[in-house]
mmCIF file with all atom_site columns, C-alpha atoms in Angstrom:
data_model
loop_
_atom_site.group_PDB
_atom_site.id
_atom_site.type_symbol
_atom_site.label_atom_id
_atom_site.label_alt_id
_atom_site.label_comp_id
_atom_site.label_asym_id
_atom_site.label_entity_id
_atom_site.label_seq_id
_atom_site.pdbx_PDB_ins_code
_atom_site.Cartn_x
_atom_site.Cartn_y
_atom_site.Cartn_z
_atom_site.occupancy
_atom_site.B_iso_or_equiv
_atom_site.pdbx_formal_charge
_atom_site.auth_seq_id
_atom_site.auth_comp_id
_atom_site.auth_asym_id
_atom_site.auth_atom_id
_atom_site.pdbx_PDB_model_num
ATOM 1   C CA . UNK U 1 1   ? -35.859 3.606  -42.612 1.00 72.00 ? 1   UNK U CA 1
ATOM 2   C CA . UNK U 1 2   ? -35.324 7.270  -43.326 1.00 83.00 ? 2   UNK U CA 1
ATOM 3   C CA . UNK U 1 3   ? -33.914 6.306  -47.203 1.00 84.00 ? 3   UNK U CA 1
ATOM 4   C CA . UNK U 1 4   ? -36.649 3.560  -47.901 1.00 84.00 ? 4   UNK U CA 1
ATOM 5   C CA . UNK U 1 5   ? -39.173 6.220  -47.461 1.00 85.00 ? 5   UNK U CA 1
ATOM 6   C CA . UNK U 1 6   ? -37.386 9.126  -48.681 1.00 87.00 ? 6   UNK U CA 1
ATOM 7   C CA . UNK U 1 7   ? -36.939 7.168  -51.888 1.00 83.00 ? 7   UNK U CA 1
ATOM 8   C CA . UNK U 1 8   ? -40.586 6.603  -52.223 1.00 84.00 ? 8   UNK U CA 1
ATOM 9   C CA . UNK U 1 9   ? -40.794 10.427 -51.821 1.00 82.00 ? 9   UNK U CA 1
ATOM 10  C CA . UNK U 1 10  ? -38.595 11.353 -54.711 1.00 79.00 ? 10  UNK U CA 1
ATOM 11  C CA . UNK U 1 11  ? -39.607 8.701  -57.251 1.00 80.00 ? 11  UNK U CA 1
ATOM 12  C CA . UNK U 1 12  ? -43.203 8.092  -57.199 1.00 82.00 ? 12  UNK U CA 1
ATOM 13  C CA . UNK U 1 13  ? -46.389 10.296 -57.732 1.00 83.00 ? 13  UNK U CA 1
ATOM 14  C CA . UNK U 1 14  ? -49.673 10.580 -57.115 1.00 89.00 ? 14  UNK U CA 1
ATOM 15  C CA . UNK U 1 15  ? -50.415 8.348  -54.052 1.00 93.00 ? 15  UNK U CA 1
ATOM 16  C CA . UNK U 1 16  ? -47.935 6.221  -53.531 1.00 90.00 ? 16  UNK U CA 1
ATOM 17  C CA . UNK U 1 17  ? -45.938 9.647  -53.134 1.00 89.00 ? 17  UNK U CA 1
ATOM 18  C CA . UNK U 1 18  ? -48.493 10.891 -50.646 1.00 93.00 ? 18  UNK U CA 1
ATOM 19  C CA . UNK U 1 19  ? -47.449 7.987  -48.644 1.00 93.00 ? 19  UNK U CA 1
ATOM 20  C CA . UNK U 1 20  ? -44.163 8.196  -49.380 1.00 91.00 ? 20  UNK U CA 1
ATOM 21  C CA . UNK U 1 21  ? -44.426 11.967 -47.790 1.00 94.00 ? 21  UNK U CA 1
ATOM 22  C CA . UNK U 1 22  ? -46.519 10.092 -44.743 1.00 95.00 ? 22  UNK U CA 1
ATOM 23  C CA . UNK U 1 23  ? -43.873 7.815  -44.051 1.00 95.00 ? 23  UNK U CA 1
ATOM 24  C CA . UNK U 1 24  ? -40.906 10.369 -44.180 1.00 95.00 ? 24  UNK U CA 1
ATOM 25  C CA . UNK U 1 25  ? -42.601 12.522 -42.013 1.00 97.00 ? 25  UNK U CA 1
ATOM 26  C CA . UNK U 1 26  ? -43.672 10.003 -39.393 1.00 97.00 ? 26  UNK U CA 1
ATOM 27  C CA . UNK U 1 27  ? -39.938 8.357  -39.816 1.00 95.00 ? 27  UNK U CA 1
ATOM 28  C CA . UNK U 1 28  ? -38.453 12.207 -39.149 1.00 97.00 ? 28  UNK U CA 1
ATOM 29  C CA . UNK U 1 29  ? -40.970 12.710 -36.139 1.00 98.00 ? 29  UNK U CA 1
ATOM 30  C CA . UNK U 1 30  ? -39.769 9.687  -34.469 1.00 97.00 ? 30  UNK U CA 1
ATOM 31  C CA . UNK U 1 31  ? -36.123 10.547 -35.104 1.00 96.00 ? 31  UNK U CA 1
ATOM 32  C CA . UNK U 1 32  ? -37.522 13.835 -33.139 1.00 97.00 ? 32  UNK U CA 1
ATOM 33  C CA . UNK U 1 33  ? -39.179 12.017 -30.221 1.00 97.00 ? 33  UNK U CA 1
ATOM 34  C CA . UNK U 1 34  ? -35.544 10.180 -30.190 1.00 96.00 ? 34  UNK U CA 1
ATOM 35  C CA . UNK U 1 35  ? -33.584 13.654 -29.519 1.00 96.00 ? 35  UNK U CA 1
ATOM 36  C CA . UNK U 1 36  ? -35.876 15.379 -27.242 1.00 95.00 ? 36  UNK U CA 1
ATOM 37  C CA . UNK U 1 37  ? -34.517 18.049 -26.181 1.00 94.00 ? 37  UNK U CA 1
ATOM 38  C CA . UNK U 1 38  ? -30.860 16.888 -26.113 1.00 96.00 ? 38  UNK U CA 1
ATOM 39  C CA . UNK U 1 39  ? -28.261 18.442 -28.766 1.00 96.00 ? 39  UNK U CA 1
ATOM 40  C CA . UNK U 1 40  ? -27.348 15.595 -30.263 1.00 97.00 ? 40  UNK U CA 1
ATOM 41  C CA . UNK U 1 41  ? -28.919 11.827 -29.923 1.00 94.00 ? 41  UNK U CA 1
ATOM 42  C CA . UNK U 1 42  ? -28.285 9.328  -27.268 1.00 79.00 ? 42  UNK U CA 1
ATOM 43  C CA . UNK U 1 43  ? -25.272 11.812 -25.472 1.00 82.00 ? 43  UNK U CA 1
ATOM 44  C CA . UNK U 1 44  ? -24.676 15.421 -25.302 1.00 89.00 ? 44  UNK U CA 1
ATOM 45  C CA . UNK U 1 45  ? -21.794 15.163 -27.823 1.00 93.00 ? 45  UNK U CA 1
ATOM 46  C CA . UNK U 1 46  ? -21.550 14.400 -31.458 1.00 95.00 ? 46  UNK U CA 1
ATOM 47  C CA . UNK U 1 47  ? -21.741 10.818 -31.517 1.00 92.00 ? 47  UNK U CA 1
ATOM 48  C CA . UNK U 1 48  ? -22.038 7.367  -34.434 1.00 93.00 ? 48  UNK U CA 1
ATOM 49  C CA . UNK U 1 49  ? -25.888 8.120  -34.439 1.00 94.00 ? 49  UNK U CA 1
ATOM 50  C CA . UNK U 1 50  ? -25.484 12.193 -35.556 1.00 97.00 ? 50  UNK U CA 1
ATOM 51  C CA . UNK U 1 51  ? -22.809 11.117 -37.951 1.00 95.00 ? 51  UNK U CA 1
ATOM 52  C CA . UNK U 1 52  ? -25.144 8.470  -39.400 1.00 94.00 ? 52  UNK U CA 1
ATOM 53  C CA . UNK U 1 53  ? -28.295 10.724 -40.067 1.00 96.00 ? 53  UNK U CA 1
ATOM 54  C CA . UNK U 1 54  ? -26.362 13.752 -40.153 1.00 97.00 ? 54  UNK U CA 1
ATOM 55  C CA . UNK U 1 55  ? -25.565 12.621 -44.037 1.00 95.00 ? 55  UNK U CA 1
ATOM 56  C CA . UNK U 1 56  ? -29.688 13.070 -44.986 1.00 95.00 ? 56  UNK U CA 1
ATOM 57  C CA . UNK U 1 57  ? -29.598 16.701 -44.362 1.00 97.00 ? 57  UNK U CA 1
ATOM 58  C CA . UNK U 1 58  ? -27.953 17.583 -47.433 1.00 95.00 ? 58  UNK U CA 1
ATOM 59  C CA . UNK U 1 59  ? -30.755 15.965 -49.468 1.00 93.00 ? 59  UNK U CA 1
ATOM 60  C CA . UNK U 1 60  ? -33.271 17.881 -47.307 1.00 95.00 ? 60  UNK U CA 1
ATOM 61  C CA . UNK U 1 61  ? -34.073 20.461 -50.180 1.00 94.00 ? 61  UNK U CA 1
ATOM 62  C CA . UNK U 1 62  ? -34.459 18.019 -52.791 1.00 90.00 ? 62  UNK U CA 1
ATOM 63  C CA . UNK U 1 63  ? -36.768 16.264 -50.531 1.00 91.00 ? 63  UNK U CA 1
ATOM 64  C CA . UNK U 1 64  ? -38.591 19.328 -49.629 1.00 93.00 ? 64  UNK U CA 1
ATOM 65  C CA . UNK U 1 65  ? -38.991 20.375 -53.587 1.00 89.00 ? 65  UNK U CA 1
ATOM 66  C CA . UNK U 1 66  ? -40.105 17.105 -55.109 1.00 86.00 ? 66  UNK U CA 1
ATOM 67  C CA . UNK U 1 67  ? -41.896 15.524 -52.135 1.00 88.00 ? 67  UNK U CA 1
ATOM 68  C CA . UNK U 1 68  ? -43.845 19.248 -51.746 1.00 91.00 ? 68  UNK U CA 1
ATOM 69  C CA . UNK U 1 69  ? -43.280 19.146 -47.818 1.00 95.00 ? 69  UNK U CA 1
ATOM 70  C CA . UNK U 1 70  ? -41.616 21.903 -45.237 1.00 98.00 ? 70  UNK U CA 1
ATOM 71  C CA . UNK U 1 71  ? -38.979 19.765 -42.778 1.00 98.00 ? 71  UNK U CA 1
ATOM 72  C CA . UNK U 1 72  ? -38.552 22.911 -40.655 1.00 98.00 ? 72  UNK U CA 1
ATOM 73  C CA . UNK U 1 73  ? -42.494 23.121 -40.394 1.00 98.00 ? 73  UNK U CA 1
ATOM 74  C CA . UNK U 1 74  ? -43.080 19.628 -39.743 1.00 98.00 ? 74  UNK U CA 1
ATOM 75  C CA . UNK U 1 75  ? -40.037 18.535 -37.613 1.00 98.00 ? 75  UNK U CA 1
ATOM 76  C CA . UNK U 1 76  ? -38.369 21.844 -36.425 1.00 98.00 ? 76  UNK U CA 1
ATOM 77  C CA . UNK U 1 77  ? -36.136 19.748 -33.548 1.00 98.00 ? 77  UNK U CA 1
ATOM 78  C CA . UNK U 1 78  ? -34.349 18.100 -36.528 1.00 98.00 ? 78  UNK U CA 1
ATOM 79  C CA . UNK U 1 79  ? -33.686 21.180 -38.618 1.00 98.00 ? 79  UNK U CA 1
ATOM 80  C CA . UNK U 1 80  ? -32.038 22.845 -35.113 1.00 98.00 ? 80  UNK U CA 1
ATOM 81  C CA . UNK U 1 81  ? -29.892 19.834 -34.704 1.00 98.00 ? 81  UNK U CA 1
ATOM 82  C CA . UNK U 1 82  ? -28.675 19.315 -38.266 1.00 98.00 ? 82  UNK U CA 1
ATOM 83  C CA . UNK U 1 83  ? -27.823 23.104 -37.500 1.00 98.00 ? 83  UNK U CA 1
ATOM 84  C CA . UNK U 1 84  ? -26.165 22.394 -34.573 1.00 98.00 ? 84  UNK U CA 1
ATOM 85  C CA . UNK U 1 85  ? -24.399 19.584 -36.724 1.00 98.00 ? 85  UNK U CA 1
ATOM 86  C CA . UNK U 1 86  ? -23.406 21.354 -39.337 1.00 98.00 ? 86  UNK U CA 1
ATOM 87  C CA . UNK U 1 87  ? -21.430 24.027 -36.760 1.00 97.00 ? 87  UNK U CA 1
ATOM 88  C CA . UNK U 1 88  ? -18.745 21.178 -36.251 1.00 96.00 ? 88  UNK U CA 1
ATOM 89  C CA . UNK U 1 89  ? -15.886 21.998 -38.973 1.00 97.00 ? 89  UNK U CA 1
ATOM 90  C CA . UNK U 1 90  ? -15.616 18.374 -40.256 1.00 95.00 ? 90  UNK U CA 1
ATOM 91  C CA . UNK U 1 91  ? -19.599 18.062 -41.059 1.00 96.00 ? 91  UNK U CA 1
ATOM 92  C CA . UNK U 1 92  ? -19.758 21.455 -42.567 1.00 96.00 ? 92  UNK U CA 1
ATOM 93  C CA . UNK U 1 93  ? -16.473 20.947 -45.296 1.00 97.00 ? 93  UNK U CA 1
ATOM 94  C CA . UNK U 1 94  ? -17.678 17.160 -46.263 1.00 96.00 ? 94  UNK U CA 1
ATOM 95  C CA . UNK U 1 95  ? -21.649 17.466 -46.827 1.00 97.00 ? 95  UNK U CA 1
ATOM 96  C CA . UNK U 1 96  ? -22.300 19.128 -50.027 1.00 95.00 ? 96  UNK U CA 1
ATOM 97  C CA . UNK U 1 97  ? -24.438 21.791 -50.783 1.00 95.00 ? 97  UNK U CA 1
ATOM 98  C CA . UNK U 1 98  ? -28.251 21.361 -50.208 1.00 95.00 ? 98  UNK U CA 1
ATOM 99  C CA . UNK U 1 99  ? -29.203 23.180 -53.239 1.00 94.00 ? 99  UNK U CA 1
ATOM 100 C CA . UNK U 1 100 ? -26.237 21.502 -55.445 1.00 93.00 ? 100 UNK U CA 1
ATOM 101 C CA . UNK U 1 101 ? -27.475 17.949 -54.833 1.00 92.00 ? 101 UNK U CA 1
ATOM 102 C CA . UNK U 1 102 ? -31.002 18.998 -55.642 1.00 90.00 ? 102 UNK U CA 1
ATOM 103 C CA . UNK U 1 103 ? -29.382 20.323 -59.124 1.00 87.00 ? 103 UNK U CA 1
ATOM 104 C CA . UNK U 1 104 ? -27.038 18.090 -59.708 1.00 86.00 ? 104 UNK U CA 1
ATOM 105 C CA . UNK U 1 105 ? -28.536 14.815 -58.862 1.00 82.00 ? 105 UNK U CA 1
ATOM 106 C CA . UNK U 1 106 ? -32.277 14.762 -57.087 1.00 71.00 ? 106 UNK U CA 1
ATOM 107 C CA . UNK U 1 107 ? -34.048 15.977 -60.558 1.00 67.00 ? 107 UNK U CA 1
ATOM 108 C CA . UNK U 1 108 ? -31.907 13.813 -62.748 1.00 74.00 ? 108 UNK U CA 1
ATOM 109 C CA . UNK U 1 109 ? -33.090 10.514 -60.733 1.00 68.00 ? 109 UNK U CA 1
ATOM 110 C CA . UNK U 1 110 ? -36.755 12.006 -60.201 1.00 68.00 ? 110 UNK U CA 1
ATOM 111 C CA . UNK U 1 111 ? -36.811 12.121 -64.240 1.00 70.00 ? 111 UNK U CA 1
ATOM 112 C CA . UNK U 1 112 ? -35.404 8.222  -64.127 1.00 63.00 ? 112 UNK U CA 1
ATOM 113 C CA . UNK U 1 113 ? -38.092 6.776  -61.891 1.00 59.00 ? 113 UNK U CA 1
ATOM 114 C CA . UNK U 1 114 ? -40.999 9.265  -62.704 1.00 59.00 ? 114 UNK U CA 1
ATOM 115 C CA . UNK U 1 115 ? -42.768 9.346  -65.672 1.00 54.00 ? 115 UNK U CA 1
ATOM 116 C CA . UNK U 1 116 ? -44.241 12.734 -66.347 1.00 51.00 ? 116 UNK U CA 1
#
């Protein structure tokens, strides 16, 4: 769900990226319903479901610069709980960099699937 549409996002233009950016929005703002206002989905601790989405955030810039879309703006629950997340030691040392995966691996595969 959430890489099926934030694949569209990165490698198209024009409108099938618009609704590429429609669909990763509405797929984040369902994730948000989903939390509510707990810390962490489905129990009050870190649990399988954080760990599984958890692994998106670091792409989060890359999605942000190519798809043209604010996260924070348009699902602020998520950005506090990938915070949250990304307090626990063991999230924090294995997710790369936001900004490194943009550099070092979004562009290169936006220039592979979009023409300019």
């Amino acid at each position: 769900m959430v890489f099926g549409a934030a694949k569209k996002l990165c490698s198209t233009k024009g409108e099938e990226q618009e609704a590429g950016k429609k669909e990763f929005l509405e797929t984040l703002k369902t994730l948000e319903v989903e939390l509510g206002d707990k810390p962490y989905f489905g129990v009050d601790t870190f649990w399988y479901v954080d760990l599984s989405f958890i692994t998106f955030y670091c792409w989060f810039h890359a999605y942000e610069v190519l798809g043209n879309i604010n996260i924070e703006a348009e699902c602020p629950k998520i950005i506090v709980w990938a915070k949250r997340c990304m307090q626990k030691e063991a999230v924090a040392v294995t997710l790369p960099d936001q900004k490194k995966v943009y550099e070092e691996h979004a562009a290169r595969l936006r220039k592979m699937f979009v023409s300019e």
